[in-house]
mmCIF file of C-alpha atoms in Angstrom:
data_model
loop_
_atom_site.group_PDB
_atom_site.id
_atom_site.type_symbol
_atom_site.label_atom_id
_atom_site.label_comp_id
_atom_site.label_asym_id
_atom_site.label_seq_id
_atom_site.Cartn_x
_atom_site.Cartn_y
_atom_site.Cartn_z
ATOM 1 C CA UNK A 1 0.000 0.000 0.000
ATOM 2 C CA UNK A 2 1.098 3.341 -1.195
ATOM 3 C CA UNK A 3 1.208 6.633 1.044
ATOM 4 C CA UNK A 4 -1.513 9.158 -0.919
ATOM 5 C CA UNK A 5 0.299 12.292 -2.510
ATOM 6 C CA UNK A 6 -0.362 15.371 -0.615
ATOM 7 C CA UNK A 7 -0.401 18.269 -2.951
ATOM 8 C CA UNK A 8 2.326 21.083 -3.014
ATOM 9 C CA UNK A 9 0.857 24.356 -1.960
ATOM 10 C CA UNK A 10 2.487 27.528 -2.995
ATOM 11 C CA UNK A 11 3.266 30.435 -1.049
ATOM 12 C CA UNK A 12 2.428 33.975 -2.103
ATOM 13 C CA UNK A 13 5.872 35.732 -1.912
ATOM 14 C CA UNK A 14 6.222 38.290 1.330
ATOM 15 C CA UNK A 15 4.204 40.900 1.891
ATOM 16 C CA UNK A 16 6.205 42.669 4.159
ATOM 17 C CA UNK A 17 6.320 45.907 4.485
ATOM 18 C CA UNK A 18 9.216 47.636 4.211
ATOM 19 C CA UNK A 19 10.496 49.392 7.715
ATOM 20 C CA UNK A 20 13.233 49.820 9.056
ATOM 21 C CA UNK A 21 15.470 47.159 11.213
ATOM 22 C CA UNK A 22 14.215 48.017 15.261
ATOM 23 C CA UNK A 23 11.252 49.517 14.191
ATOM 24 C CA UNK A 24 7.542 47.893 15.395
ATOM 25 C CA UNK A 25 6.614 44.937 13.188
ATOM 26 C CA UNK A 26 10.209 44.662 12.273
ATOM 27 C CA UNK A 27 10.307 41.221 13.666
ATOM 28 C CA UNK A 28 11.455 42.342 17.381
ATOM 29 C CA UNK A 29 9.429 39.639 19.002
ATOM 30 C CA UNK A 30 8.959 39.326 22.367
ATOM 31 C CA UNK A 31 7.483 36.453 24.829
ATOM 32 C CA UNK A 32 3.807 36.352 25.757
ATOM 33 C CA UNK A 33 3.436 38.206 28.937
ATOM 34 C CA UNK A 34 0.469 40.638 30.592
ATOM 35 C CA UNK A 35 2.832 43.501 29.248
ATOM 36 C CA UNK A 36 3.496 42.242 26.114
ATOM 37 C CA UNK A 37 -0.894 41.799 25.651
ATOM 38 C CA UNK A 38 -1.112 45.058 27.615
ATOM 39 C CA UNK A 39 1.115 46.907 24.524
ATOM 40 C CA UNK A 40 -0.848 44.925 21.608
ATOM 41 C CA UNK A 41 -4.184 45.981 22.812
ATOM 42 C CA UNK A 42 -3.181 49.679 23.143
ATOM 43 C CA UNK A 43 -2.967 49.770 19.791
ATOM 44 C CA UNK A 44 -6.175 48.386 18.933
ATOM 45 C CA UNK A 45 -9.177 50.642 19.012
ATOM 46 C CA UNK A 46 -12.631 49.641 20.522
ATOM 47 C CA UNK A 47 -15.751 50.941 20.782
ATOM 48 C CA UNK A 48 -16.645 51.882 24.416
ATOM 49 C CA UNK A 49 -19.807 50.499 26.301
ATOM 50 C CA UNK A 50 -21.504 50.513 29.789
ATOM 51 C CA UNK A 51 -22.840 47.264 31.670
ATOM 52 C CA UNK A 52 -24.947 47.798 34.373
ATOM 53 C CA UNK A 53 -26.395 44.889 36.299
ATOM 54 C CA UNK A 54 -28.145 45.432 40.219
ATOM 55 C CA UNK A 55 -26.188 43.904 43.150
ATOM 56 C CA UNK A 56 -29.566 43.877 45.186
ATOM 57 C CA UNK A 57 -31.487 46.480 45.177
ATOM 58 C CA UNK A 58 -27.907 49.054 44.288
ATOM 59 C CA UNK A 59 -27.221 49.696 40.768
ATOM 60 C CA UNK A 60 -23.873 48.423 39.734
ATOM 61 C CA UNK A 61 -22.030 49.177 36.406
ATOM 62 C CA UNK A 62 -17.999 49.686 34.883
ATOM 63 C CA UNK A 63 -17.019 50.596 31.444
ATOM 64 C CA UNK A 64 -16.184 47.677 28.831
ATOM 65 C CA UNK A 65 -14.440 47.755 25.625
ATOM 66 C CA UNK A 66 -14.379 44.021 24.993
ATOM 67 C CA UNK A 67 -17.756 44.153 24.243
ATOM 68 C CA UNK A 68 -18.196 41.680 21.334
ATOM 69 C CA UNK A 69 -21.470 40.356 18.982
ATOM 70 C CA UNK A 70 -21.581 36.384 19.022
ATOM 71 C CA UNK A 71 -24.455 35.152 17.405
ATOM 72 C CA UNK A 72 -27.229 36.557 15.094
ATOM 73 C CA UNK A 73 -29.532 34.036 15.636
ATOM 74 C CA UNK A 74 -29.627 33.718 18.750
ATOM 75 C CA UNK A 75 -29.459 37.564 19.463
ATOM 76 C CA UNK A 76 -25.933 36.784 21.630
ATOM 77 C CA UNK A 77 -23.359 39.283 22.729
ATOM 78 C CA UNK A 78 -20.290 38.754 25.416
ATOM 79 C CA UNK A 79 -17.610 40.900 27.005
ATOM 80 C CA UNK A 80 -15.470 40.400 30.166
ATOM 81 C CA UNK A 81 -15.074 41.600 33.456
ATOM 82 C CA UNK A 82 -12.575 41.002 36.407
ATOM 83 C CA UNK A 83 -13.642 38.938 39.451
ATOM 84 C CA UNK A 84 -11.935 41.843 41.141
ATOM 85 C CA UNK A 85 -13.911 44.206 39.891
ATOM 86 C CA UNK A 86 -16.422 46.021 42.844
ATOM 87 C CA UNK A 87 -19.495 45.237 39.726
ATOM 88 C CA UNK A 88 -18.312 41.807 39.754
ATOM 89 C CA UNK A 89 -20.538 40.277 42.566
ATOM 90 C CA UNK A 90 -23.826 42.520 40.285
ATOM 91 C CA UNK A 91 -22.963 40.717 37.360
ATOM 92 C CA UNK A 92 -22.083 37.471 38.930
ATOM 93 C CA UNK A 93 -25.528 37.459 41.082
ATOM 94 C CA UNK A 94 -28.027 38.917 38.248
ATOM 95 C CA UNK A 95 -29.678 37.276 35.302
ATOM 96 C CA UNK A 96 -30.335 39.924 33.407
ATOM 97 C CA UNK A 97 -27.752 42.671 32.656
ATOM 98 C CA UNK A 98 -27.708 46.673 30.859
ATOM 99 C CA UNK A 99 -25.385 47.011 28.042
ATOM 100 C CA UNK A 100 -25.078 50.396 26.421
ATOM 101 C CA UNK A 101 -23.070 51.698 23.890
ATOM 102 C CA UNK A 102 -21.612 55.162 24.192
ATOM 103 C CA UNK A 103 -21.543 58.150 21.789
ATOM 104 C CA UNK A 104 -18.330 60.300 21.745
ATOM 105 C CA UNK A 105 -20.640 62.968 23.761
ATOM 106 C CA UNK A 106 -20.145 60.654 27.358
ATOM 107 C CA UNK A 107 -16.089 60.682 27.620
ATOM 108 C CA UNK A 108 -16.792 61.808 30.997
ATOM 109 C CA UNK A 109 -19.568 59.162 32.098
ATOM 110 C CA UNK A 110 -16.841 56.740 30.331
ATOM 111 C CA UNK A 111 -14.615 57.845 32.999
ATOM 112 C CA UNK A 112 -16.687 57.664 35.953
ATOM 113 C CA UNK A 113 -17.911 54.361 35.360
ATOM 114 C CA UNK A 114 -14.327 53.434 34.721
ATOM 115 C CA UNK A 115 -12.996 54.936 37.920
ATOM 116 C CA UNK A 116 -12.641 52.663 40.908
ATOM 117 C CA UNK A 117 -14.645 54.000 44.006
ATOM 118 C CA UNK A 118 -16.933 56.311 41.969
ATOM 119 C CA UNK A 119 -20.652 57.170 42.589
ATOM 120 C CA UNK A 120 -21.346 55.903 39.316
ATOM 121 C CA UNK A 121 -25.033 56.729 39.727
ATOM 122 C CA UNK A 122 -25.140 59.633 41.165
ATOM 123 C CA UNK A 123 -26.697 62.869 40.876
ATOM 124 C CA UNK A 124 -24.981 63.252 37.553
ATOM 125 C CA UNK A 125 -25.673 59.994 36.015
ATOM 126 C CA UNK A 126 -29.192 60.162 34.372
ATOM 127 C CA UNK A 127 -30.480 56.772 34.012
ATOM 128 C CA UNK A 128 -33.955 54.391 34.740
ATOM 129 C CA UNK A 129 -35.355 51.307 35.480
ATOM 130 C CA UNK A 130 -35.616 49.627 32.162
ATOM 131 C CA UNK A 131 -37.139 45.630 31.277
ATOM 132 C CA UNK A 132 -36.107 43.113 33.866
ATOM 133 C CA UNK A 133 -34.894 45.620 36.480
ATOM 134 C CA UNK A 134 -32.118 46.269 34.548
ATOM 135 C CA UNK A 135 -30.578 50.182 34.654
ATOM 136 C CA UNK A 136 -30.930 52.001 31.792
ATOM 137 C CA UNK A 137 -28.540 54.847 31.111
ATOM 138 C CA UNK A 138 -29.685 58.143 29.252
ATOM 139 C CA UNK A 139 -28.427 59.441 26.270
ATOM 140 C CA UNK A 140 -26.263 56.618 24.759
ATOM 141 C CA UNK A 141 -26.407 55.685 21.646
ATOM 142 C CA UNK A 142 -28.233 52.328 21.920
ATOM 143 C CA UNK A 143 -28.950 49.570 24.954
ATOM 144 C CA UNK A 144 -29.575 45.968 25.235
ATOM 145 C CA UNK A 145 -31.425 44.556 28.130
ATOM 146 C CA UNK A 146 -29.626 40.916 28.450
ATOM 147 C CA UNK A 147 -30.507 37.603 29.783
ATOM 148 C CA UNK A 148 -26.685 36.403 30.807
ATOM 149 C CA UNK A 149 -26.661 32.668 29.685
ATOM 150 C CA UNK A 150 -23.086 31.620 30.781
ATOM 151 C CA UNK A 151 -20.562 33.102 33.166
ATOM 152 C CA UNK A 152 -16.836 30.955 31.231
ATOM 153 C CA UNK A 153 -13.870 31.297 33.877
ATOM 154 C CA UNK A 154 -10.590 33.055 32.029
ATOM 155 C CA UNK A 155 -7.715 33.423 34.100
ATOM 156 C CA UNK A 156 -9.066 35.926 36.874
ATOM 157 C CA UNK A 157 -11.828 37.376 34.476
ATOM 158 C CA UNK A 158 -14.932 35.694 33.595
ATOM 159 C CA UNK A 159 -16.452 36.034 29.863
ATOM 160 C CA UNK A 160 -20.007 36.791 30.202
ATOM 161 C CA UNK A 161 -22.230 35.238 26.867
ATOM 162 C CA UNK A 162 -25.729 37.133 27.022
ATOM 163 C CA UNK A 163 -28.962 37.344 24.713
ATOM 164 C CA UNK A 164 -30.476 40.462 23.535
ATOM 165 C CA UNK A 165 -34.288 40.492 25.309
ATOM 166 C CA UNK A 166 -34.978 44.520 24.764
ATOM 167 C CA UNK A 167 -33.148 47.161 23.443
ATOM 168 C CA UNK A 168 -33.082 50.738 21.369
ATOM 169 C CA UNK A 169 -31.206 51.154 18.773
ATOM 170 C CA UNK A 170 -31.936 55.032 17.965
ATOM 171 C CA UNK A 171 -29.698 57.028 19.786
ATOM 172 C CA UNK A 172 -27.941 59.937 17.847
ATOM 173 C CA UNK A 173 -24.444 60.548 17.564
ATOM 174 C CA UNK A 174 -20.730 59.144 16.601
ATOM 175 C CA UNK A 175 -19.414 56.174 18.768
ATOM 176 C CA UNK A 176 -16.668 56.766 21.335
ATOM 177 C CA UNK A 177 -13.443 54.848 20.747
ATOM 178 C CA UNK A 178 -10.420 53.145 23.622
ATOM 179 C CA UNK A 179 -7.697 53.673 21.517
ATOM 180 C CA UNK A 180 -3.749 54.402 23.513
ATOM 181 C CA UNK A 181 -5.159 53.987 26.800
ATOM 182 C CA UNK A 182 -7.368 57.473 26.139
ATOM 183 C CA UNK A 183 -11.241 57.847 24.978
ATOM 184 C CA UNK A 184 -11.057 59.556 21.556
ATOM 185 C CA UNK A 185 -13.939 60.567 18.947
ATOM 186 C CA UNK A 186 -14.130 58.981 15.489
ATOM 187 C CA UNK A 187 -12.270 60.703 12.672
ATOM 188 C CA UNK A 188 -12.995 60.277 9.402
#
């Protein structure tokens, strides 16, 4: 019995670009570390979002930009948070969660819901009760109410997967972008 022939593949020739020796993408590869992820990531924009859950009868929320779309069908959605975080034991405890997506107008609610220690919903946070319980921010440019269908362990974060129960899409406005460890407006 005879091995079967595995066909030869060809290789498109480089498509390197051409910079300089030392410069980034040069080939000056470094080991996987938190540091070396930390530096990738900076240079990788992403849009900026809100999840707010209720840790009892206390609104909870923090700022996410690994906010991704799973699944059309069904209407699924995940993003991560640290077990860490002072949200965490909101989102670990609720079923259904907030998820709203910023407009380069809320930099500064961006902030405060990213600041540790906070009132995040304060007297200058406008925001409601929306479906399930669930707070409902003002202003953004669109929400999700979310039924959280899996909590996946990942190091010390977990990845929350979520389906889309309720939501408005209509807000008006430009997104707001994480881009170099600073919020920034779209630019054409």
């Amino acid at each position: 019995m005879t091995a079967p022939t595995v066909p030869t593949v060809q290789t498109a020739p480089s498509l390197r670009s051409p910079r300089a020796a030392g410069s980034p993408g040069s080939g000056d590869t470094r080991p996987g570390s938190p540091d070396l992820l930390r530096s990738v990531f900076r240079q990788h924009a992403a849009g900026v979002a809100v999840i707010t859950a209720r840790d009892g009868a206390r609104p909870v929320g923090f700022t996410a930009t690994s906010l991704n779309s799973v699944s059309a069908d069904p209407p699924l959605l995940s993003f991560t948070i640290g077990t860490g975080a002072s949200s965490w034991p909101g989102v670990r405890d609720s079923e259904y969660l907030g998820v709203h997506i910023l407009g380069e107008h809320q930099r500064e609610l961006a902030g405060l819901f990213a600041r540790s220690g906070a009132d995040r919903f304060g007297g200058a946070t406008g925001w409601r009760p929306g479906p399930h319980g669930v707070p409902v921010l003002d202003g953004v440019l669109a929400w999700l109410a979310c039924r959280v269908v899996a909590r996946v362990p990942a190091g010390e974060h977990r990845v929350i997967i979520a389906e889309a129960v309720a939501g408005d899409p209509a807000g008006e406005g430009r997104p707001l972008l994480y881009h170099q460890g600073r919020f920034n407006a779209l630019r054409d």
